Short mmCIF file of C-alpha atoms in Angstrom, two decimals:
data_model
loop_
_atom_site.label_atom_id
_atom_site.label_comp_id
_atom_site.label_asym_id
_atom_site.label_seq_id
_atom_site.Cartn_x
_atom_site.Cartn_y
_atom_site.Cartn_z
CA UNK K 1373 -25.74 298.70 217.38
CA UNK K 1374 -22.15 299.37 217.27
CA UNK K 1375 -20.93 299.79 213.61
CA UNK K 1376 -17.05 298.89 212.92
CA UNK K 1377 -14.09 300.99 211.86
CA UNK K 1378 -14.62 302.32 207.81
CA UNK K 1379 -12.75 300.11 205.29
CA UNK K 1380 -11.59 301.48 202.13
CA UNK K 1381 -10.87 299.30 198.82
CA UNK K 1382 -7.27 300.74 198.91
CA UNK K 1383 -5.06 302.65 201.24
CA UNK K 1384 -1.82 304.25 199.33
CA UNK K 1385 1.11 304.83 201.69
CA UNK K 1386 2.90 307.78 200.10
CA UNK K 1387 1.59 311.05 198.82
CA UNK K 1388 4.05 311.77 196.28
CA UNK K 1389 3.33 311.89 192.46
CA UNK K 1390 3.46 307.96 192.52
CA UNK K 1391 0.58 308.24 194.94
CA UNK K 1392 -1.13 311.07 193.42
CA UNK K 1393 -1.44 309.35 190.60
CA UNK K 1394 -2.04 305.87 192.21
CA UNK K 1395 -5.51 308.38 193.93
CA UNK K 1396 -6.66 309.30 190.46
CA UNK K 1397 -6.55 305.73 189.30
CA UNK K 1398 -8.52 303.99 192.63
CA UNK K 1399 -11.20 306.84 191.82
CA UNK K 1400 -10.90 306.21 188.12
CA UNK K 1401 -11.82 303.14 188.49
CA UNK K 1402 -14.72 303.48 191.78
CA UNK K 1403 -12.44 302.47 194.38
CA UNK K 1404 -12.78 304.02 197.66
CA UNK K 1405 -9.85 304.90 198.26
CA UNK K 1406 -7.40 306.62 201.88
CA UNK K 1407 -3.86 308.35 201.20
CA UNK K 1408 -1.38 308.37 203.78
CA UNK K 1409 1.67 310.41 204.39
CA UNK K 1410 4.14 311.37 206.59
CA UNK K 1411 4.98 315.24 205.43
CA UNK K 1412 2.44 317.59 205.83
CA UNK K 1413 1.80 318.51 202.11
CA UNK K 1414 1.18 316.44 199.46
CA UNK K 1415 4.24 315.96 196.79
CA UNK K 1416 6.37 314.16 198.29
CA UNK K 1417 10.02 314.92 197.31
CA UNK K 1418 8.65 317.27 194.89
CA UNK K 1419 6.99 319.69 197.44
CA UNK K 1420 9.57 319.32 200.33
CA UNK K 1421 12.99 319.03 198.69
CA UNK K 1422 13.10 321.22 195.26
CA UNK K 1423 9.49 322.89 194.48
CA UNK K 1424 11.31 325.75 192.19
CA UNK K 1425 13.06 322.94 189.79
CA UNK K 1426 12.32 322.26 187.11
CA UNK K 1427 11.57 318.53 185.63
CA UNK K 1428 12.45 317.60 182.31
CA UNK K 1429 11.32 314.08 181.81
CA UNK K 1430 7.66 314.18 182.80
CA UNK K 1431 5.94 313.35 179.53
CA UNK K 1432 3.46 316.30 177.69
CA UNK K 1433 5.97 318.71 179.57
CA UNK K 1434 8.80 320.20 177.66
CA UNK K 1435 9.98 321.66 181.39
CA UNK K 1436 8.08 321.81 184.25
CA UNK K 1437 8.66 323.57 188.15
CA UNK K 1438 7.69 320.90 190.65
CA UNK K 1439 5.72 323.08 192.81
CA UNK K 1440 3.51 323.51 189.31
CA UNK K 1441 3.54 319.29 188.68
CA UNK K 1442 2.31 318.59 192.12
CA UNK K 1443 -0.56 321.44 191.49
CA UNK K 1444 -1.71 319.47 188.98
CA UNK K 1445 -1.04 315.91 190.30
CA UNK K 1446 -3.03 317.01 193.63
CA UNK K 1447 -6.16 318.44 191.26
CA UNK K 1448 -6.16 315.40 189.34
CA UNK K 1449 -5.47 312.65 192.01
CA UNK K 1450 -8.27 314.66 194.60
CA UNK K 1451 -11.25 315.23 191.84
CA UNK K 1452 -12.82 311.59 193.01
CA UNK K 1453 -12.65 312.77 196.78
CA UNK K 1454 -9.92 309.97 198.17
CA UNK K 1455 -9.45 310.49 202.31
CA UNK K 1456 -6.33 312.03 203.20
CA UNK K 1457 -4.59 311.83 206.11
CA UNK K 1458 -1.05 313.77 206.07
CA UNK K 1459 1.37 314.04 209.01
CA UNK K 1460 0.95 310.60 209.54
CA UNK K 1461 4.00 307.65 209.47
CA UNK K 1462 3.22 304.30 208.70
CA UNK K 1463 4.32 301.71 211.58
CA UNK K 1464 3.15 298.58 211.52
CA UNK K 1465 0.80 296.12 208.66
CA UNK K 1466 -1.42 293.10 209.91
CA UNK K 1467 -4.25 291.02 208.97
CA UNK K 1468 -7.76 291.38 210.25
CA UNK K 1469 -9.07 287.91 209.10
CA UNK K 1470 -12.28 288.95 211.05
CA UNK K 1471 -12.77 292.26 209.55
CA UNK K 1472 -11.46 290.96 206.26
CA UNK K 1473 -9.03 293.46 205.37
CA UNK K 1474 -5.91 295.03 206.34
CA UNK K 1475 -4.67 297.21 209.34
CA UNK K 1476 -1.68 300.08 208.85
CA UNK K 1477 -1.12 301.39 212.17
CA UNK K 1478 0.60 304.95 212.02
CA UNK K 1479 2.02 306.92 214.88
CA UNK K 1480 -1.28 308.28 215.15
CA UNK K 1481 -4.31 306.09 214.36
CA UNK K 1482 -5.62 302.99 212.55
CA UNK K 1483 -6.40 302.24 208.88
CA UNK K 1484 -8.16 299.59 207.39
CA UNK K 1485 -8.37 298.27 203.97
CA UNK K 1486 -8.80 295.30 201.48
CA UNK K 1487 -5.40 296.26 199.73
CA UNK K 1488 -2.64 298.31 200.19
CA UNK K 1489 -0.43 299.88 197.50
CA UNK K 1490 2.58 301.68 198.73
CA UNK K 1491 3.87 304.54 197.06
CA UNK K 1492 6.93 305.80 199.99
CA UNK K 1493 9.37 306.82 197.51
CA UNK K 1494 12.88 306.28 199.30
CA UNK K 1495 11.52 306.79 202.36
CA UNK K 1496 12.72 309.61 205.07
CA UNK K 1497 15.42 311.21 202.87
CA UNK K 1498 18.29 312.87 204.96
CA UNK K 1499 21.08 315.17 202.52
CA UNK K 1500 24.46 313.68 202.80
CA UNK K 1501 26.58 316.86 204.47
CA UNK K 1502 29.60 318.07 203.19
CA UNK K 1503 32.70 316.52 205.01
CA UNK K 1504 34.14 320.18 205.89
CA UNK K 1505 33.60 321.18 209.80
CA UNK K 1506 33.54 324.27 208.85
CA UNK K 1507 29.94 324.23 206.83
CA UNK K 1508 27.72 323.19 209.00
CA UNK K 1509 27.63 325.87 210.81
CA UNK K 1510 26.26 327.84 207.69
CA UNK K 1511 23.79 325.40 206.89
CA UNK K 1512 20.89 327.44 205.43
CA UNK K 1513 22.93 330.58 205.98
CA UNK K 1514 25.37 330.20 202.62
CA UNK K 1515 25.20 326.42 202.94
CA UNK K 1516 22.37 324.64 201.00
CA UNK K 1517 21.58 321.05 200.65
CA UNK K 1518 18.00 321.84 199.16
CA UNK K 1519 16.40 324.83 197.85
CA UNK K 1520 13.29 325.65 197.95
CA UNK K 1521 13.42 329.38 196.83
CA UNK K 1522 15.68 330.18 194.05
CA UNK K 1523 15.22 334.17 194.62
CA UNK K 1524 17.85 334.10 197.63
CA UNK K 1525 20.42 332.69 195.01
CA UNK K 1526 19.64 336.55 192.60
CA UNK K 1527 22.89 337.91 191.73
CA UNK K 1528 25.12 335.53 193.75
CA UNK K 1529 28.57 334.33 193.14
CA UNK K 1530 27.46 330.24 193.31
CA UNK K 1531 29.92 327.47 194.07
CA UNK K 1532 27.51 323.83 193.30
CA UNK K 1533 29.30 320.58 194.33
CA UNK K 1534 28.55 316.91 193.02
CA UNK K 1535 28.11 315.06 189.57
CA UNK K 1536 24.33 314.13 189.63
CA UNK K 1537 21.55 315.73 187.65
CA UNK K 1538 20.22 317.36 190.64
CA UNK K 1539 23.53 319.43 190.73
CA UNK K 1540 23.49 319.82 187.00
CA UNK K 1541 19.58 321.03 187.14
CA UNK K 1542 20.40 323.44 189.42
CA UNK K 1543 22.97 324.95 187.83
CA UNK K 1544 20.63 325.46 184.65
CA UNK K 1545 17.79 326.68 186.95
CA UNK K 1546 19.83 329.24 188.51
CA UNK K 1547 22.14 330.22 185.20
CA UNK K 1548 20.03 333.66 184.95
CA UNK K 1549 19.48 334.14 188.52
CA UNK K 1550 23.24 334.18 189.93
CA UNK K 1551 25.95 336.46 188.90
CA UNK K 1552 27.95 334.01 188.55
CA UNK K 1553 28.28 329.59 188.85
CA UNK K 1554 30.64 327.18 189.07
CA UNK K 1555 30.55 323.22 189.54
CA UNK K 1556 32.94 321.10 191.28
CA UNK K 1557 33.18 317.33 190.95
CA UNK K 1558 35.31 315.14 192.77
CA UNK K 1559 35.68 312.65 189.68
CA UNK K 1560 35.76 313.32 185.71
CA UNK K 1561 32.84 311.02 185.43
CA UNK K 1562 28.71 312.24 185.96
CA UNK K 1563 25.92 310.30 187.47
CA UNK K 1564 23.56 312.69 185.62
CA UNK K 1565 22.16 312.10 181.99
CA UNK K 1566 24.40 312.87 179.26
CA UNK K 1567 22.12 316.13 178.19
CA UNK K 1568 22.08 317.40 181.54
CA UNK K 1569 26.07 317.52 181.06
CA UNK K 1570 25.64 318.85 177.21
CA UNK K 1571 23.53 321.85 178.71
CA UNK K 1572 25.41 322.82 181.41
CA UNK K 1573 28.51 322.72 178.97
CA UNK K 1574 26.76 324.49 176.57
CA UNK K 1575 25.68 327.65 178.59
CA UNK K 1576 29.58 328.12 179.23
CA UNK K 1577 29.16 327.63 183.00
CA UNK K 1578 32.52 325.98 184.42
CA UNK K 1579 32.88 322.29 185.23
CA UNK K 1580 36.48 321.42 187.81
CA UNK K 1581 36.16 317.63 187.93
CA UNK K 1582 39.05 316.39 190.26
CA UNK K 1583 38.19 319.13 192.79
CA UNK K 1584 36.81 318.98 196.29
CA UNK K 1585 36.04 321.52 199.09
CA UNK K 1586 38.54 322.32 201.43
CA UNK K 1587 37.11 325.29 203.88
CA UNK K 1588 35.13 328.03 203.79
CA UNK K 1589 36.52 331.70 203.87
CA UNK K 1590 33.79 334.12 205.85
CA UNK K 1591 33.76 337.85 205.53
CA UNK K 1592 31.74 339.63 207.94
CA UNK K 1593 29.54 337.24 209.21
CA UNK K 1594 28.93 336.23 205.46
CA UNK K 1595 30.23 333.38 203.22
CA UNK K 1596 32.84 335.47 200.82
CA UNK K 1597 34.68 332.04 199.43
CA UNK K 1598 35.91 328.56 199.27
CA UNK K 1599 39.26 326.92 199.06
CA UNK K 1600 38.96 324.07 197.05
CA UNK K 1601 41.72 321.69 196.14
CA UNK K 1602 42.37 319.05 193.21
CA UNK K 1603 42.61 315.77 194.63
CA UNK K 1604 44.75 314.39 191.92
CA UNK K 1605 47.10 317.44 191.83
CA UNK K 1606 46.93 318.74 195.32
CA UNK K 1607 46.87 322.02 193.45
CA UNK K 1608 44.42 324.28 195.71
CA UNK K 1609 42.35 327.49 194.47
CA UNK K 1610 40.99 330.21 196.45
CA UNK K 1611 36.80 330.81 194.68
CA UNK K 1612 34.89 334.15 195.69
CA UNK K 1613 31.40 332.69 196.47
CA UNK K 1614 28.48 333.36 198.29
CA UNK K 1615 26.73 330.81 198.01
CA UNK K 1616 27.20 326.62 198.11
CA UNK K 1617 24.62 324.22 197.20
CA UNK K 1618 26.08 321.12 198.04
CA UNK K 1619 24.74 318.18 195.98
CA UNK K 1620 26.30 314.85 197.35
CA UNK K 1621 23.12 312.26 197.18
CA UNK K 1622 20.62 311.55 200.12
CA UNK K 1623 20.36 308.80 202.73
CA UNK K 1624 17.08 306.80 202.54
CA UNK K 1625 15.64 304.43 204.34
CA UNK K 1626 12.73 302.62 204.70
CA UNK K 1627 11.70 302.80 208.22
CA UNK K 1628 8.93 300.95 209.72
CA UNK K 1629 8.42 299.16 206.25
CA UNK K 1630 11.08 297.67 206.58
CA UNK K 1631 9.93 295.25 209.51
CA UNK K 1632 6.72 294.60 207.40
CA UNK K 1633 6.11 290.80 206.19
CA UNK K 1634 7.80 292.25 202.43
CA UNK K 1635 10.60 291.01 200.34
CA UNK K 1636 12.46 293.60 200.89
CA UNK K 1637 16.39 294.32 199.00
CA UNK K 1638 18.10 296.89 199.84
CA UNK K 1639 15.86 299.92 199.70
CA UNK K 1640 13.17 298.30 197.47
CA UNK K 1641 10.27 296.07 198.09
CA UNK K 1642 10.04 293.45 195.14
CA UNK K 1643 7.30 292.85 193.27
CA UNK K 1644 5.85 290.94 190.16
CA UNK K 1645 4.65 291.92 187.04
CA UNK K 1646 1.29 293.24 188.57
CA UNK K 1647 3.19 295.36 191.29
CA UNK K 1648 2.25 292.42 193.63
CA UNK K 1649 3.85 292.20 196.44
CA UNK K 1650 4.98 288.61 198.13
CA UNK K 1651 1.57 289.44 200.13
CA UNK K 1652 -1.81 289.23 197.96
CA UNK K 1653 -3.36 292.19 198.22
CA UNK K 1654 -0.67 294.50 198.85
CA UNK K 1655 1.30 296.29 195.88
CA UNK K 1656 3.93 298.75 195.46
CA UNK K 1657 4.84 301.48 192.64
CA UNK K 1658 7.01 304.08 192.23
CA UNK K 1659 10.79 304.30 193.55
CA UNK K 1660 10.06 301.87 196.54
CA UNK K 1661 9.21 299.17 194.25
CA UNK K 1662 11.58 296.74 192.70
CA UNK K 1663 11.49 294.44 189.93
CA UNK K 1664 13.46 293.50 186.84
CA UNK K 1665 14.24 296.48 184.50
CA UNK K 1666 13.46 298.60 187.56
CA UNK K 1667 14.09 302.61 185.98
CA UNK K 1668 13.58 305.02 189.02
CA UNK K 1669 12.12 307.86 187.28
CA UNK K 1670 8.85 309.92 187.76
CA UNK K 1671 7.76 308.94 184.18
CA UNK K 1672 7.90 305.20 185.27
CA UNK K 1673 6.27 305.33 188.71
CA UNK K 1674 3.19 306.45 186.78
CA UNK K 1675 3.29 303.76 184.83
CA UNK K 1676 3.89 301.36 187.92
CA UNK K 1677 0.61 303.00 190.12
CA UNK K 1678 -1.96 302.58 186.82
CA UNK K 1679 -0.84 298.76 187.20
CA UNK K 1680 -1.14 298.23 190.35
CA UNK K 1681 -4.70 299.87 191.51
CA UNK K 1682 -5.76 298.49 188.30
CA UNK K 1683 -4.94 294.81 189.53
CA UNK K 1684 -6.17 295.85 193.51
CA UNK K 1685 -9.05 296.14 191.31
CA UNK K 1686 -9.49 292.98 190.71
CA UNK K 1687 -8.03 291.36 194.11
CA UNK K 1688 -11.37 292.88 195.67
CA UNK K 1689 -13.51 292.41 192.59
CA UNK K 1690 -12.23 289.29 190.76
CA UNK K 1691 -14.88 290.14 188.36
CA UNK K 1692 -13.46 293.24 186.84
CA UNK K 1693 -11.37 293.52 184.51
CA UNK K 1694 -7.69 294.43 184.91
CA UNK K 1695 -7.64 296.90 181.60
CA UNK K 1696 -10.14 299.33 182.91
CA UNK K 1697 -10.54 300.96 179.15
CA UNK K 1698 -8.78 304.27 178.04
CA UNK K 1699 -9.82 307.13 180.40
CA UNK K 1700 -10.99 309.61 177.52
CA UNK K 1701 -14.28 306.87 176.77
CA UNK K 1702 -14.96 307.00 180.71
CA UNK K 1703 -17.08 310.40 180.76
CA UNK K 1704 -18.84 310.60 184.25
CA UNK K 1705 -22.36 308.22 183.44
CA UNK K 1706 -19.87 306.08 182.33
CA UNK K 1707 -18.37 305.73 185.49
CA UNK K 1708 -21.65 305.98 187.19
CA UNK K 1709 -23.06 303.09 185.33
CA UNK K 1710 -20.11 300.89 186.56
CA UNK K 1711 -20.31 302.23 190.07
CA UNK K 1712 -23.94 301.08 190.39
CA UNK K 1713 -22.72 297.69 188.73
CA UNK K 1714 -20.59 296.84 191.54
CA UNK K 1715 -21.34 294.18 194.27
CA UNK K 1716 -20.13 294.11 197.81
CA UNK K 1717 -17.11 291.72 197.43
CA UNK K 1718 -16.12 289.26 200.42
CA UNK K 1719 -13.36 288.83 201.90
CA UNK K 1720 -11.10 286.38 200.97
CA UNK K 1721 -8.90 284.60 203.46
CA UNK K 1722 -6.18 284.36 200.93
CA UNK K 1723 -5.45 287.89 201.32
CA UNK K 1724 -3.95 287.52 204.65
CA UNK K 1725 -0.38 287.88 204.83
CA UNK K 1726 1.23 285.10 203.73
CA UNK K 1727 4.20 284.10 200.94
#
């Protein structure tokens, strides 16, 4: 006899700390559960863009580095054994109405599952460049879009440029590492939260709002300055630096998603109060999901993966209960008892994709 493909109670597409948490959750609560993601670590964001910063809004953390956070989102979202496939980008979603389940095809093999909850952040994120010709030839040589090792920064004279918290962060991460740091913003006004801007102020480090790069001045194969210029004035300044991080915003997209049957605006898949999707049986958390009162932050996308595996739950099991209890009465005969409890649900044809 020929046995089929596996099907698990819930694939997450995204490995990030949405997912990660979204993993502890399906095990929490007996699922059997797949994660899927296209980097080759698990983190997401965290892990490939800025492992050495550090996170300030992650609650039961005064500060925390990133690298550390995903350490302890991957030992908590692993401990129920989820299957994990990494290097692996999503393509294509279809019904199996004969298997009773779903099918995500990535670039490299087939998935099946009774729901879906996708967890892809942004998607691909690609660091908007700096509009001087002259930098990108010293991209990673004295030109940085991310960092992922502050050490190299140790007694440098820093130039950081743009208005977000990212560029803000930075500058507090690195204030005892670099001799020296200055920010330049092209406008007096700050994407970033207003204690982000107290702190920076606070440590004395400089802020030129109104001022933009110009060109870089290279000494000896090395980065030795930057001629910036005030783009209200015209006034221009000549900055010994070593050292740019540029901080101008990433490009996202959604990729493949974005051909999926999904209501999809702008980079954000909508969803209902449950994290449902226009599809039954497929959810969404984190920053990929969109709904009224949407706040993209870490804290949030938590929030947004307990409610949606809890309510997979009970797509596949309309017997269970949405509100799984609080996690500190659920010692492991606990969930052992409930595991043992559960019957092989049936597919229901209502699951296929359809408004």
């Amino acid at each position: 006899m020929i046995s089929g493909p596996e099907i698990f109670d819930v694939t997450i597409v995204g490995a990030g700390p949405t997912g990660l948490f979204a993993a502890y959750y399906a095990g929490l609560r007996q699922m059997k559960t797949k994660l899927v993601d296209s980097l080759d670590q698990l983190g997401g964001q965290l892990t490939a863009l800025y492992p050495e910063k550090y996170i300030y809004d992650v609650a039961g953390f005064p500060k925390v580095l990133a690298r550390d956070l995903v350490k302890n989102l991957v030992e908590q979202g692993l401990q129920h054994h989820p299957s994990v496939h990494l290097s692996e980008t999503a393509q294509s979603l279809r019904p199996d109405e004969a298997m009773g389940c779903f099918v995500i095809t990535t670039d490299k093999s087939e998935h099946y599952s009774r729901t879906v909850v996708i967890t892809a952040g942004a998607g691909p994120l690609a660091p908007r460049k700096l509009p001087v010709e002259s930098a990108n030839q010293w991209e990673d040589r004295g030109v940085y879009y991310v960092v992922k090792q502050k050490a190299i920064f140790k007694q440098k004279r820093l130039l950081i440029i743009g208005g977000g918290d990212s560029a803000l962060d930075w500058a507090m991460n690195l204030h005892e590492i670099a001799s020296e740091i200055t920010i330049i913003h092209r406008r007096n006004q700050f994407r970033a939260h207003e204690d982000s801007v107290n702190r920076v102020q606070n440590a004395g480090i400089p802020i030129l709002t109104f001022w933009e790069l110009r060109e870089l001045i290279t000494t000896d194969g090395k980065i030795s300055g930057a001629v910036i210029f005030n783009n209200q004035t015209r006034e221009e300044r000549m900055l010994p630096v070593d050292a740019i991080i540029a901080q101008l915003g990433f490009i996202s997209s959604l990729g493949a998603i974005k051909t999926w049957p999904l209501n999809i605006q702008g980079h954000s898949i909508l969803v209902d109060q449950r994290m449902q999707t226009n599809v039954q049986g497929v959810f969404a958390a984190g920053d990929v999901a969109g709904h009224v009162g949407k706040l993209k932050l870490i804290a949030t996308g938590f929030s947004e993966a307990a409610v949606a595996v809890n309510f997979a739950k009970t797509y596949i099991d309309p017997r269970a209960r949405a509100f799984p209890g609080h996690s500190s009465e659920m010692g492991p005969q606990t969930l052992t008892t409930v595991k043992s409890g559960v019957q092989p649900v049936t597919f229901r044809s209502e699951s296929c994709l359809a408004p």
